Tab-separated table of C-alpha atoms in Angstrom:
chain	number	residue	atom	x	y	z
P	118	MET	CA	-162.218	-76.933	-61.843
P	119	THR	CA	-162.770	-73.428	-63.088
P	120	VAL	CA	-166.044	-71.577	-62.864
P	121	ALA	CA	-166.208	-71.650	-66.643
P	122	ALA	CA	-165.935	-75.424	-66.569
P	123	LEU	CA	-168.640	-75.548	-63.940
P	124	ALA	CA	-170.914	-73.485	-66.128
P	125	GLN	CA	-170.429	-75.917	-68.987
P	126	GLU	CA	-171.716	-78.835	-66.952
P	127	THR	CA	-174.799	-80.294	-68.548
P	128	ALA	CA	-177.573	-80.437	-66.000
P	129	PRO	CA	-180.137	-83.251	-66.250
P	130	GLN	CA	-183.855	-82.472	-66.345
P	131	PRO	CA	-185.346	-81.766	-62.873
P	132	PRO	CA	-187.379	-84.689	-61.494
P	133	ALA	CA	-191.132	-84.407	-60.936
P	134	SER	CA	-191.244	-84.823	-57.141
P	135	SER	CA	-190.913	-81.795	-54.835
P	136	LEU	CA	-187.992	-83.296	-52.928
P	137	GLY	CA	-186.364	-84.278	-56.180
P	138	LYS	CA	-186.761	-80.708	-57.459
P	139	LEU	CA	-185.148	-79.354	-54.299
P	140	ALA	CA	-182.247	-81.786	-54.678
P	141	TRP	CA	-181.929	-80.768	-58.338
P	142	GLN	CA	-181.805	-77.088	-57.353
P	143	TRP	CA	-179.105	-77.851	-54.772
P	144	ARG	CA	-177.059	-79.778	-57.305
P	145	HIS	CA	-177.588	-77.849	-60.536
P	146	ASN	CA	-179.069	-74.368	-60.032
P	147	PRO	CA	-176.291	-72.014	-61.195
P	148	LYS	CA	-177.697	-69.242	-59.002
P	149	LEU	CA	-177.873	-71.412	-55.880
P	150	GLU	CA	-175.444	-69.283	-53.849
P	151	LEU	CA	-177.433	-66.134	-54.608
P	152	TRP	CA	-180.776	-67.774	-53.843
P	153	LEU	CA	-179.499	-69.269	-50.580
P	154	SER	CA	-178.498	-65.773	-49.473
P	155	TRP	CA	-181.808	-64.304	-50.568
P	156	TYR	CA	-183.925	-66.890	-48.732
P	157	THR	CA	-181.729	-66.477	-45.639
P	158	ILE	CA	-182.571	-62.751	-45.703
P	159	LEU	CA	-186.265	-63.592	-45.927
P	160	VAL	CA	-186.080	-65.983	-42.966
P	161	PHE	CA	-183.946	-63.554	-40.926
P	162	TYR	CA	-186.291	-60.589	-41.296
P	163	ASN	CA	-189.312	-62.739	-40.494
P	164	VAL	CA	-187.700	-64.081	-37.318
P	165	PHE	CA	-186.466	-60.571	-36.446
P	166	GLY	CA	-190.033	-59.233	-36.773
P	167	ILE	CA	-191.569	-62.085	-34.763
P	168	VAL	CA	-188.985	-61.702	-31.953
P	169	PHE	CA	-189.040	-57.910	-31.663
P	170	PHE	CA	-192.775	-57.337	-32.257
P	171	GLY	CA	-194.221	-60.623	-30.958
P	172	ILE	CA	-192.124	-62.537	-28.446
P	173	THR	CA	-190.258	-59.725	-26.673
P	174	ARG	CA	-192.748	-56.944	-27.522
P	175	THR	CA	-189.899	-54.442	-27.546
P	176	GLN	CA	-191.308	-52.929	-30.755
P	177	PRO	CA	-193.133	-50.588	-30.786
P	178	PRO	CA	-190.890	-49.493	-27.923
P	179	PRO	CA	-192.158	-48.687	-24.435
P	180	LYS	CA	-192.072	-45.061	-23.342
P	181	ALA	CA	-188.853	-43.171	-22.792
P	182	TRP	CA	-190.525	-41.021	-20.108
P	183	TRP	CA	-191.594	-43.843	-17.790
P	184	ASP	CA	-190.510	-43.615	-14.143
P	185	LEU	CA	-188.518	-46.342	-12.411
P	186	PRO	CA	-191.459	-48.322	-10.925
P	187	LYS	CA	-193.041	-48.499	-14.378
P	188	ILE	CA	-189.735	-49.645	-15.928
P	189	VAL	CA	-189.329	-52.351	-13.272
P	190	TRP	CA	-192.928	-53.436	-13.953
P	191	TRP	CA	-192.110	-53.598	-17.680
P	192	PHE	CA	-189.159	-55.920	-17.057
P	193	HIS	CA	-191.335	-58.122	-14.808
P	194	ASP	CA	-194.103	-58.189	-17.414
P	195	LYS	CA	-191.855	-58.932	-20.390
P	196	GLY	CA	-189.185	-60.975	-18.593
P	197	TRP	CA	-189.754	-64.442	-20.048
P	198	GLY	CA	-190.331	-63.065	-23.545
P	199	LEU	CA	-187.091	-61.040	-23.384
P	200	LEU	CA	-185.023	-64.027	-22.245
P	201	VAL	CA	-186.436	-66.475	-24.805
P	202	GLY	CA	-186.875	-64.033	-27.681
P	203	PHE	CA	-183.412	-62.537	-27.480
P	204	GLY	CA	-182.016	-66.059	-26.993
P	205	ILE	CA	-183.381	-66.738	-30.482
P	206	ILE	CA	-181.608	-63.597	-31.739
P	207	PHE	CA	-178.379	-64.761	-30.069
P	208	VAL	CA	-178.654	-68.019	-32.040
P	209	MET	CA	-179.543	-66.681	-35.463
P	210	GLY	CA	-178.927	-62.913	-35.417
P	211	ALA	CA	-175.738	-63.147	-37.471
P	212	PHE	CA	-177.524	-64.729	-40.427
P	213	ALA	CA	-178.289	-61.097	-41.279
P	214	THR	CA	-174.801	-61.267	-42.778
P	215	ALA	CA	-176.423	-62.956	-45.788
P	216	SER	CA	-178.183	-59.654	-46.493
P	217	THR	CA	-174.924	-57.725	-46.184
P	218	ALA	CA	-173.212	-60.241	-48.471
P	219	LEU	CA	-175.866	-60.080	-51.186
P	220	ILE	CA	-175.912	-56.271	-51.129
P	221	THR	CA	-172.095	-56.276	-51.263
P	222	TYR	CA	-172.391	-58.539	-54.297
P	223	SER	CA	-174.855	-56.101	-55.895
P	224	ILE	CA	-172.321	-53.280	-55.456
P	225	ARG	CA	-169.513	-55.444	-56.878
P	226	ARG	CA	-171.691	-55.900	-59.950
P	227	MET	CA	-171.928	-52.116	-60.387
P	228	SER	CA	-169.530	-49.947	-62.384
P	229	VAL	CA	-168.110	-48.384	-59.230
P	230	SER	CA	-164.926	-48.860	-57.251
P	231	PRO	CA	-164.903	-52.032	-55.097
P	232	ALA	CA	-164.192	-49.639	-52.209
P	233	PHE	CA	-167.974	-49.054	-52.065
P	234	ALA	CA	-168.569	-52.798	-51.677
P	235	TRP	CA	-165.873	-53.255	-49.014
P	236	SER	CA	-167.186	-50.209	-47.118
P	237	TYR	CA	-170.680	-51.644	-47.103
P	238	LEU	CA	-169.486	-55.123	-46.070
P	239	ILE	CA	-167.463	-53.808	-43.145
P	240	LEU	CA	-170.042	-51.237	-41.994
P	241	TYR	CA	-172.925	-53.685	-41.897
P	242	SER	CA	-170.857	-56.535	-40.465
P	243	LEU	CA	-170.216	-54.180	-37.553
P	244	ALA	CA	-173.805	-52.906	-37.366
P	245	ALA	CA	-175.329	-55.834	-35.500
P	246	VAL	CA	-173.114	-55.376	-32.431
P	247	PRO	CA	-174.179	-51.879	-31.266
P	248	GLY	CA	-177.419	-51.753	-33.270
P	249	MET	CA	-179.017	-55.011	-32.153
P	250	LEU	CA	-176.951	-57.269	-29.870
P	251	LEU	CA	-176.051	-54.588	-27.308
P	252	THR	CA	-179.772	-53.845	-26.971
P	253	CYS	CA	-180.499	-57.522	-26.411
P	254	ILE	CA	-177.627	-57.886	-23.891
P	255	ALA	CA	-178.855	-54.899	-21.830
P	256	LEU	CA	-182.481	-56.016	-21.771
P	257	VAL	CA	-181.567	-59.657	-21.023
P	258	THR	CA	-179.352	-58.477	-18.152
P	259	GLY	CA	-182.342	-56.535	-16.830
P	260	ALA	CA	-184.794	-59.391	-17.304
P	261	MET	CA	-182.579	-62.006	-15.633
P	262	ARG	CA	-182.684	-60.165	-12.271
P	263	PRO	CA	-185.844	-58.039	-12.122
P	264	ASP	CA	-185.303	-57.577	-8.354
P	265	ARG	CA	-182.151	-55.540	-9.069
P	266	ASP	CA	-181.909	-51.930	-7.763
P	267	PRO	CA	-184.560	-50.001	-9.796
P	268	ARG	CA	-182.005	-47.309	-10.691
P	269	LEU	CA	-179.895	-49.968	-12.405
P	270	MET	CA	-182.987	-51.359	-14.147
P	271	GLY	CA	-183.577	-47.854	-15.480
P	272	LEU	CA	-180.004	-47.718	-16.713
P	273	LEU	CA	-180.331	-51.065	-18.554
P	274	TYR	CA	-183.666	-49.940	-20.037
P	275	ASP	CA	-182.075	-46.753	-21.401
P	276	MET	CA	-179.002	-48.653	-22.609
P	277	GLY	CA	-181.231	-51.138	-24.423
P	278	PHE	CA	-183.451	-48.686	-26.247
P	279	LEU	CA	-180.877	-45.968	-26.850
P	280	SER	CA	-178.366	-48.373	-28.391
P	281	PHE	CA	-181.151	-49.687	-30.656
P	282	SER	CA	-182.376	-46.297	-31.871
P	283	GLY	CA	-179.148	-44.429	-31.248
P	284	THR	CA	-176.890	-46.565	-33.439
P	285	MET	CA	-177.178	-44.183	-36.336
P	286	GLY	CA	-173.878	-43.654	-38.134
P	287	ILE	CA	-173.428	-47.192	-39.421
P	288	PHE	CA	-176.838	-47.203	-41.085
P	289	LEU	CA	-176.475	-43.574	-42.197
P	290	ILE	CA	-173.115	-44.081	-43.916
P	291	GLY	CA	-173.989	-47.598	-45.085
P	292	SER	CA	-177.183	-46.416	-46.806
P	293	VAL	CA	-175.343	-43.481	-48.393
P	294	VAL	CA	-172.574	-45.791	-49.677
P	295	TRP	CA	-175.093	-48.134	-51.298
P	296	GLY	CA	-177.213	-45.217	-52.557
P	297	VAL	CA	-174.283	-43.391	-54.182
P	298	ALA	CA	-173.084	-46.653	-55.765
P	299	ILE	CA	-176.544	-47.198	-57.295
P	300	LEU	CA	-176.655	-43.615	-58.601
P	301	LEU	CA	-173.171	-43.857	-60.153
P	302	ASP	CA	-173.699	-47.347	-61.588
P	303	GLU	CA	-173.906	-47.705	-65.373
P	304	ASN	CA	-174.728	-51.437	-65.345
P	305	ALA	CA	-178.359	-50.857	-64.230
P	306	ILE	CA	-178.090	-53.393	-61.396
P	307	LEU	CA	-180.734	-51.602	-59.300
P	308	PRO	CA	-183.150	-48.781	-60.248
P	309	LYS	CA	-181.881	-45.219	-59.831
P	310	TRP	CA	-184.874	-44.154	-57.761
P	311	PHE	CA	-183.943	-46.821	-55.224
P	312	GLY	CA	-180.597	-45.028	-54.925
P	313	TYR	CA	-182.517	-41.921	-53.860
P	314	PHE	CA	-184.603	-44.046	-51.488
P	315	ASN	CA	-181.330	-45.104	-49.827
P	316	ILE	CA	-180.605	-41.448	-49.197
P	317	CYS	CA	-184.114	-41.121	-47.721
P	318	ASN	CA	-183.387	-44.082	-45.414
P	319	ALA	CA	-180.122	-42.421	-44.418
P	320	LEU	CA	-181.995	-39.227	-43.505
P	321	THR	CA	-184.157	-41.132	-41.015
P	322	GLU	CA	-180.949	-41.779	-39.081
P	323	VAL	CA	-180.450	-38.019	-38.868
P	324	VAL	CA	-183.990	-37.401	-37.629
P	325	VAL	CA	-183.754	-40.131	-34.981
P	326	ALA	CA	-180.828	-38.343	-33.291
P	327	THR	CA	-183.348	-36.423	-31.178
P	328	CYS	CA	-184.045	-39.617	-29.203
P	329	CYS	CA	-180.670	-39.165	-27.514
P	330	VAL	CA	-181.875	-35.844	-26.060
P	331	LEU	CA	-185.661	-35.856	-25.671
P	332	LYS	CA	-187.588	-38.195	-23.370
P	333	SER	CA	-191.142	-37.456	-24.499
P	334	GLY	CA	-193.089	-36.258	-27.512
P	335	PRO	CA	-192.701	-37.066	-31.217
P	336	PHE	CA	-188.896	-36.935	-31.110
P	337	ALA	CA	-188.430	-39.407	-28.207
P	338	TRP	CA	-187.384	-42.997	-29.074
P	339	ASP	CA	-191.068	-44.044	-28.929
P	340	GLY	CA	-192.375	-40.921	-30.696
P	341	VAL	CA	-194.269	-40.466	-33.947
P	342	ILE	CA	-191.233	-39.111	-35.776
P	343	ALA	CA	-188.308	-40.884	-34.146
P	344	PHE	CA	-190.044	-44.274	-34.132
P	345	TYR	CA	-193.172	-44.577	-36.272
P	346	ILE	CA	-192.101	-42.621	-39.363
P	347	ASN	CA	-188.664	-44.206	-39.189
P	348	MET	CA	-190.159	-47.659	-38.895
P	349	VAL	CA	-192.475	-47.059	-41.857
P	350	VAL	CA	-189.538	-45.879	-44.006
P	351	PHE	CA	-187.353	-48.782	-42.815
P	352	GLY	CA	-190.162	-51.284	-43.429
P	353	ILE	CA	-190.736	-50.026	-47.004
P	354	TYR	CA	-186.965	-49.853	-47.586
P	355	THR	CA	-186.462	-53.442	-46.419
P	356	GLY	CA	-189.368	-54.714	-48.490
P	357	LEU	CA	-188.032	-52.885	-51.533
P	358	PHE	CA	-184.467	-54.086	-51.273
P	359	ILE	CA	-185.567	-57.691	-50.754
P	360	THR	CA	-187.759	-57.378	-53.881
P	361	TYR	CA	-185.084	-55.691	-56.000
P	362	LEU	CA	-182.367	-58.126	-54.932
P	363	ARG	CA	-184.687	-60.905	-56.074
P	364	LYS	CA	-185.123	-59.196	-59.447
P	365	MET	CA	-181.354	-58.769	-59.684
P	366	ILE	CA	-180.817	-62.501	-59.095
P	367	GLU	CA	-183.489	-63.406	-61.651
P	368	ARG	CA	-181.745	-61.213	-64.255
P	369	GLU	CA	-178.213	-62.448	-63.545
P	370	ASP	CA	-176.512	-64.242	-66.410
P	371	MET	CA	-174.095	-66.501	-64.587
P	372	ASP	CA	-172.045	-67.116	-67.725
P	373	SER	CA	-171.508	-63.440	-68.459
P	374	PRO	CA	-167.958	-62.064	-68.151
P	375	GLN	CA	-169.260	-59.444	-65.682
P	376	VAL	CA	-170.436	-62.106	-63.222
P	377	ARG	CA	-167.361	-64.283	-63.708
P	378	GLY	CA	-165.168	-61.232	-63.411
P	379	ILE	CA	-165.946	-60.595	-59.743
P	380	ARG	CA	-164.827	-64.031	-58.575
G	194	MET	CA	-161.432	-60.189	-53.737
G	195	THR	CA	-159.055	-61.131	-56.483
G	196	ASN	CA	-155.548	-59.916	-57.113
G	197	LEU	CA	-155.093	-58.555	-53.607
G	198	ALA	CA	-151.521	-59.822	-53.471
G	199	LYS	CA	-149.058	-61.852	-55.475
G	200	PRO	CA	-149.694	-65.544	-54.733
G	201	ALA	CA	-146.234	-66.441	-53.421
G	202	THR	CA	-146.053	-63.524	-50.982
G	203	HIS	CA	-149.580	-64.168	-49.820
G	204	VAL	CA	-148.975	-67.834	-49.036
G	205	ASN	CA	-145.697	-67.147	-47.261
G	206	GLY	CA	-147.434	-64.589	-45.086
G	207	GLU	CA	-150.152	-67.093	-44.283
G	208	LEU	CA	-147.596	-69.493	-42.825
G	209	ILE	CA	-146.702	-66.871	-40.233
G	210	LEU	CA	-150.368	-66.495	-39.334
G	211	LEU	CA	-150.760	-70.274	-39.223
G	212	TRP	CA	-147.785	-70.943	-36.965
G	213	ALA	CA	-148.798	-68.079	-34.704
G	214	MET	CA	-151.838	-70.109	-33.710
G	215	PRO	CA	-150.136	-72.617	-31.341
G	216	VAL	CA	-148.423	-69.670	-29.617
G	217	ILE	CA	-151.746	-67.849	-29.292
G	218	TRP	CA	-153.334	-71.023	-27.873
G	219	ILE	CA	-150.816	-70.880	-25.029
G	220	PHE	CA	-151.887	-67.317	-24.181
G	221	TRP	CA	-155.567	-68.269	-24.403
G	222	LEU	CA	-155.170	-71.378	-22.267
G	223	GLY	CA	-152.983	-69.534	-19.757
G	224	SER	CA	-155.527	-66.695	-19.417
G	225	PHE	CA	-158.398	-69.142	-19.171
G	226	LEU	CA	-156.731	-71.025	-16.319
G	227	ALA	CA	-155.593	-67.827	-14.620
G	228	PHE	CA	-159.092	-66.280	-14.457
G	229	PRO	CA	-160.581	-67.609	-11.224
G	230	GLY	CA	-164.103	-67.238	-12.628
G	231	PHE	CA	-163.463	-69.865	-15.314
G	232	VAL	CA	-161.639	-72.677	-13.510
G	233	THR	CA	-164.726	-73.194	-11.379
G	234	PRO	CA	-167.273	-71.142	-13.339
G	235	MET	CA	-168.841	-68.380	-11.217
G	236	SER	CA	-172.389	-69.168	-10.265
G	237	PRO	CA	-175.137	-66.760	-11.389
G	238	LYS	CA	-176.778	-67.471	-8.011
G	239	LEU	CA	-174.204	-65.380	-6.091
G	240	SER	CA	-175.610	-62.294	-4.359
G	241	ALA	CA	-174.195	-58.828	-5.108
G	242	GLN	CA	-172.134	-58.972	-1.895
G	243	GLU	CA	-170.746	-62.397	-2.790
G	244	VAL	CA	-169.840	-61.218	-6.295
G	245	ALA	CA	-168.021	-58.157	-4.910
G	246	ALA	CA	-166.268	-60.339	-2.310
G	247	PHE	CA	-165.123	-62.671	-5.111
G	248	TYR	CA	-163.687	-59.810	-7.167
G	249	PHE	CA	-161.925	-58.054	-4.321
G	250	ASP	CA	-160.528	-61.119	-2.606
G	251	PRO	CA	-156.767	-60.415	-2.686
G	252	ALA	CA	-156.202	-63.924	-4.000
G	253	ASN	CA	-158.513	-63.286	-6.977
G	254	LEU	CA	-158.172	-59.617	-7.938
G	255	PRO	CA	-154.718	-59.693	-9.611
G	256	ARG	CA	-155.596	-62.912	-11.446
G	257	ILE	CA	-158.856	-61.383	-12.737
G	258	ARG	CA	-157.101	-58.247	-13.976
G	259	TYR	CA	-154.046	-59.884	-15.529
G	260	SER	CA	-155.963	-62.706	-17.212
G	261	MET	CA	-158.389	-60.214	-18.751
G	262	ILE	CA	-155.562	-57.958	-19.917
G	263	VAL	CA	-153.917	-60.906	-21.694
G	264	PHE	CA	-157.284	-61.984	-23.126
G	265	ASN	CA	-157.794	-58.388	-24.272
G	266	TRP	CA	-154.474	-58.520	-26.114
G	267	PHE	CA	-154.886	-61.928	-27.691
G	268	GLY	CA	-158.640	-62.646	-27.904
G	269	VAL	CA	-158.909	-60.846	-31.226
G	270	ALA	CA	-155.994	-62.907	-32.555
G	271	LEU	CA	-158.728	-65.242	-33.781
G	272	ILE	CA	-159.471	-62.716	-36.547
G	273	PRO	CA	-156.298	-63.290	-38.641
G	274	PHE	CA	-156.956	-67.026	-38.434
G	275	LEU	CA	-160.556	-66.575	-39.567
G	276	ALA	CA	-159.278	-64.353	-42.391
G	277	MET	CA	-157.062	-67.260	-43.486
G	278	ILE	CA	-160.119	-69.511	-43.651
G	279	ALA	CA	-161.881	-66.790	-45.692
G	280	MET	CA	-158.980	-66.921	-48.167
G	281	GLN	CA	-159.537	-70.663	-48.527
G	282	VAL	CA	-163.296	-70.148	-49.024
G	283	GLN	CA	-162.418	-67.666	-51.745
G	284	ARG	CA	-160.391	-70.399	-53.537
G	285	MET	CA	-163.355	-72.786	-53.613
G	286	ALA	CA	-165.079	-73.606	-56.897
G	287	HIS	CA	-168.042	-71.319	-56.343
G	288	ARG	CA	-169.821	-69.299	-58.972
G	289	THR	CA	-169.999	-66.120	-56.896
G	290	PRO	CA	-168.023	-64.659	-53.970
G	291	ILE	CA	-171.205	-64.522	-51.847
G	292	LEU	CA	-170.137	-67.186	-49.346
G	293	THR	CA	-166.755	-65.506	-48.903
G	294	TYR	CA	-168.599	-62.265	-48.104
G	295	CYS	CA	-170.923	-64.111	-45.693
G	296	PHE	CA	-167.916	-65.594	-43.884
G	297	ILE	CA	-165.994	-62.304	-43.802
G	298	GLY	CA	-169.108	-60.625	-42.414
G	299	CYS	CA	-168.996	-62.978	-39.415
G	300	ILE	CA	-165.276	-62.693	-38.697
G	301	ALA	CA	-165.184	-59.575	-36.546
G	302	GLY	CA	-168.387	-60.032	-34.546
G	303	GLY	CA	-167.430	-62.910	-32.229
G	304	PRO	CA	-164.021	-61.557	-31.135
G	305	THR	CA	-165.461	-58.022	-30.764
G	306	LEU	CA	-168.189	-59.271	-28.434
G	307	PHE	CA	-165.619	-61.270	-26.479
G	308	CYS	CA	-163.577	-58.064	-26.171
G	309	ILE	CA	-166.663	-56.248	-24.815
G	310	ALA	CA	-167.201	-59.015	-22.212
G	311	ASP	CA	-163.527	-58.726	-21.284
G	312	LEU	CA	-163.950	-54.973	-20.734
G	313	PHE	CA	-167.027	-55.564	-18.539
G	314	TRP	CA	-164.942	-57.908	-16.349
G	315	LEU	CA	-162.127	-55.350	-16.131
G	316	ILE	CA	-164.593	-52.567	-15.241
G	317	ALA	CA	-166.185	-54.751	-12.544
G	318	ALA	CA	-162.732	-55.335	-11.034
G	319	PHE	CA	-161.598	-51.698	-11.246
G	320	ARG	CA	-162.742	-50.069	-7.966
G	321	PRO	CA	-163.087	-52.145	-4.794
G	322	GLU	CA	-165.032	-49.323	-3.120
G	323	ARG	CA	-167.806	-49.433	-5.719
G	324	ASP	CA	-171.354	-50.406	-4.717
G	325	PRO	CA	-171.584	-54.254	-4.931
G	326	ALA	CA	-174.808	-53.911	-6.953
G	327	LEU	CA	-172.798	-52.192	-9.716
G	328	VAL	CA	-170.060	-54.825	-9.570
G	329	GLN	CA	-172.750	-57.474	-9.944
G	330	LEU	CA	-174.299	-55.547	-12.868
G	331	PHE	CA	-171.029	-55.527	-14.817
G	332	ASN	CA	-170.328	-59.130	-13.848
G	333	ASP	CA	-173.770	-60.094	-15.203
G	334	MET	CA	-173.198	-58.169	-18.438
G	335	ALA	CA	-169.776	-59.797	-18.822
G	336	TRP	CA	-171.144	-63.316	-18.352
G	337	VAL	CA	-174.218	-62.720	-20.533
G	338	THR	CA	-172.009	-61.302	-23.301
G	339	PHE	CA	-169.352	-64.013	-22.965
G	340	THR	CA	-171.794	-66.906	-22.761
G	341	SER	CA	-174.734	-66.032	-24.953
G	342	GLN	CA	-173.078	-64.237	-27.878
G	343	VAL	CA	-172.780	-67.222	-30.180
G	344	ALA	CA	-174.596	-65.742	-33.183
G	345	PHE	CA	-171.512	-64.988	-35.258
G	346	LEU	CA	-169.866	-68.311	-34.419
G	347	ILE	CA	-172.983	-70.270	-35.402
G	348	ALA	CA	-173.501	-68.336	-38.640
G	349	GLN	CA	-169.841	-68.599	-39.630
G	350	ASN	CA	-169.883	-72.377	-39.098
G	351	VAL	CA	-173.057	-72.799	-41.148
G	352	PHE	CA	-171.779	-70.554	-43.973
G	353	LEU	CA	-168.490	-72.478	-43.996
G	354	ALA	CA	-170.327	-75.809	-44.122
G	355	VAL	CA	-172.431	-74.632	-47.082
G	356	ALA	CA	-169.317	-73.263	-48.794
G	357	ILE	CA	-167.534	-76.613	-48.438
G	358	HIS	CA	-170.562	-78.521	-49.753
G	359	LEU	CA	-170.723	-76.237	-52.810
G	360	ASP	CA	-166.996	-76.536	-53.513
G	361	ARG	CA	-167.615	-78.902	-56.402
G	362	GLN	CA	-164.269	-79.849	-57.850
G	363	PRO	CA	-162.347	-83.120	-58.044
G	364	ARG	CA	-160.162	-82.158	-55.089
G	365	PRO	CA	-162.043	-79.733	-52.847
G	366	ILE	CA	-160.232	-77.232	-50.621
G	367	PHE	CA	-161.574	-78.889	-47.451
G	368	PRO	CA	-162.803	-82.501	-47.245
G	369	THR	CA	-166.562	-83.005	-46.810
G	370	TRP	CA	-166.211	-84.158	-43.201
G	371	VAL	CA	-165.104	-80.619	-42.312
G	372	ALA	CA	-168.525	-79.384	-43.469
G	373	HIS	CA	-170.239	-81.994	-41.284
G	374	PHE	CA	-167.998	-81.052	-38.385
G	375	ASN	CA	-168.970	-77.382	-38.763
G	376	LEU	CA	-172.659	-78.276	-38.907
G	377	ALA	CA	-172.264	-80.358	-35.735
G	378	THR	CA	-170.466	-77.657	-33.736
G	379	ALA	CA	-173.011	-74.935	-34.611
G	380	PRO	CA	-175.922	-76.453	-32.600
G	381	ALA	CA	-173.522	-77.330	-29.766
G	382	MET	CA	-173.169	-73.578	-29.155
G	383	ALA	CA	-176.896	-72.793	-29.426
G	384	PRO	CA	-178.060	-73.652	-25.838
G	385	ALA	CA	-175.659	-71.024	-24.457
G	386	ALA	CA	-177.780	-68.316	-26.134
G	387	PHE	CA	-180.469	-68.990	-23.520
G	388	ALA	CA	-178.095	-68.976	-20.537
G	389	ALA	CA	-179.841	-66.093	-18.736
G	390	ILE	CA	-183.105	-68.048	-18.437
G	391	HIS	CA	-181.947	-70.260	-15.557
G	392	PHE	CA	-179.492	-69.796	-12.693
G	393	ASP	CA	-179.352	-73.571	-12.191
G	394	GLY	CA	-178.766	-76.637	-14.296
G	395	PRO	CA	-177.111	-77.204	-17.669
G	396	ILE	CA	-178.428	-74.000	-19.314
G	397	ALA	CA	-177.110	-71.646	-16.589
G	398	TRP	CA	-173.947	-69.755	-17.577
G	399	ASP	CA	-171.898	-72.105	-15.374
G	400	GLY	CA	-173.803	-75.189	-16.601
G	401	ALA	CA	-172.721	-78.205	-18.639
G	402	LEU	CA	-174.332	-76.963	-21.866
G	403	SER	CA	-173.706	-73.214	-21.692
G	404	PHE	CA	-170.173	-73.419	-20.319
G	405	GLY	CA	-168.794	-76.937	-20.898
G	406	LEU	CA	-170.322	-77.870	-24.246
G	407	LYS	CA	-170.122	-74.397	-25.807
G	408	ASN	CA	-166.541	-73.632	-24.838
G	409	GLY	CA	-165.485	-77.217	-25.575
G	410	ALA	CA	-167.021	-76.921	-29.059
G	411	ILE	CA	-165.226	-73.613	-29.683
G	412	ALA	CA	-161.875	-75.021	-28.526
G	413	LEU	CA	-162.309	-78.171	-30.620
G	414	TRP	CA	-163.366	-76.083	-33.636
G	415	ILE	CA	-160.259	-73.907	-33.365
G	416	VAL	CA	-157.924	-76.929	-33.117
G	417	VAL	CA	-159.574	-78.888	-35.935
G	418	MET	CA	-159.852	-75.870	-38.230
G	419	THR	CA	-156.225	-74.931	-37.592
G	420	LEU	CA	-155.162	-78.414	-38.681
G	421	VAL	CA	-157.305	-78.559	-41.821
G	422	THR	CA	-156.545	-74.942	-42.774
G	423	GLY	CA	-152.847	-75.698	-42.311
G	424	GLN	CA	-153.200	-78.670	-44.654
G	425	ALA	CA	-154.999	-76.526	-47.232
G	426	VAL	CA	-152.398	-73.754	-47.036
G	427	TYR	CA	-149.501	-76.199	-47.441
G	428	ARG	CA	-151.259	-77.891	-50.338
G	429	GLN	CA	-151.855	-74.519	-51.977
G	430	ARG	CA	-148.210	-73.653	-51.467
G	431	HIS	CA	-147.130	-76.974	-52.972
G	432	GLU	CA	-149.447	-76.559	-55.985
G	433	GLN	CA	-148.298	-73.009	-56.635
G	434	GLY	CA	-144.675	-74.103	-56.286
G	435	ALA	CA	-145.247	-76.892	-58.793
G	436	ALA	CA	-146.978	-74.517	-61.198
G	437	ALA	CA	-144.202	-71.920	-61.010
């Protein structure tokens, strides 16, 4: 059956009950695939926030200037939270791909070369490995044996937090790719100012580079500039793109040749 | 994702990828059996000295190195197979390519993380004179990475299951039971994510859940998906031949 034939299906009226409505959405909502991705993004970022800020308490990050006894104490103090919290990330961390997929879709809907979309898809599919999972692996390896040689605990601590903050290029180039696509786009898929905001998000990845050199002060990985300002920009950026992707889905005309054309 | 290649060429090429799988299985199985840390899974309870003694036992060291070199060569051979499944997802009667993108987004992660674990094992085995605490560190990172990195596998199974359920056409690309099978194998891998919590019992990296169930589920998934993907590719080939 073609997509056109699918679109011509006559959907019955949704039933009154909540479960019935859900079943109707599953069966007949023409935007189901887009909404499933969008809600997956919502769930992912909520779990991500709860794990990193609540369960593991790795955000805001501990100090880069701590000495070895303090680092060993930190692993002892956070041990159970690190093992359970990052276990949750190891189960559901790759559902972030839904976000990458929906943003890739948004770029495919734009009047730009598909090369922008494929660049974004590949860059962000790669991002989770150095930018999130390597952090979790290092800190879990530390937490599983807190009686390890303190010098090695220090190494795992640095590996964890530097891979998290120091994975810059993927997010830098990825944000620029999406931003430039938005600015070039003539189909008005996303607002132009959000294209500029992408460039702003990319610049935070330039500023954070200091965390690879400095161990204290505003430019360290826990500092006002390298962490707090970055986190504020990233938080606003994430909130904005979730909102604007929702608006994009609401506006989509699934029967339009533009939407059918990217199948 | 459309018009990447002429249909006939693309299907013929897929047969090569498909029939490469049984050959690749032989390399995977051979490496798995050759690595002494898998046949009887290494215990996380070993001390640093015991770990170093295990690595640098003359009976073990060549087997560790050669098995990990072969795994390094062929572990990522899963990617072309997953790409073939992505091509089948792309043929499904969906309204958007979103689920194809979701699946493609998961393809590289699992094999890349396996490759990183493989490198940790090779680094651990590289210098017998190294401090045992460092050998243990890399051994721990290898086992944590190998065992607990199931995120991409779980997500790819769930995305594939959803894609199959939404493939609403009289003769879907994959039968519905394949969706159920994918939904069943995803949770079978989940306990392994918590392997570092315990050094004992089924959750430990050498335990029944984290080692037996997880790796069994992955092996079964690869075999079953090879068979059903093979069927889909041959059917596609037959349909395109009939249409030509």
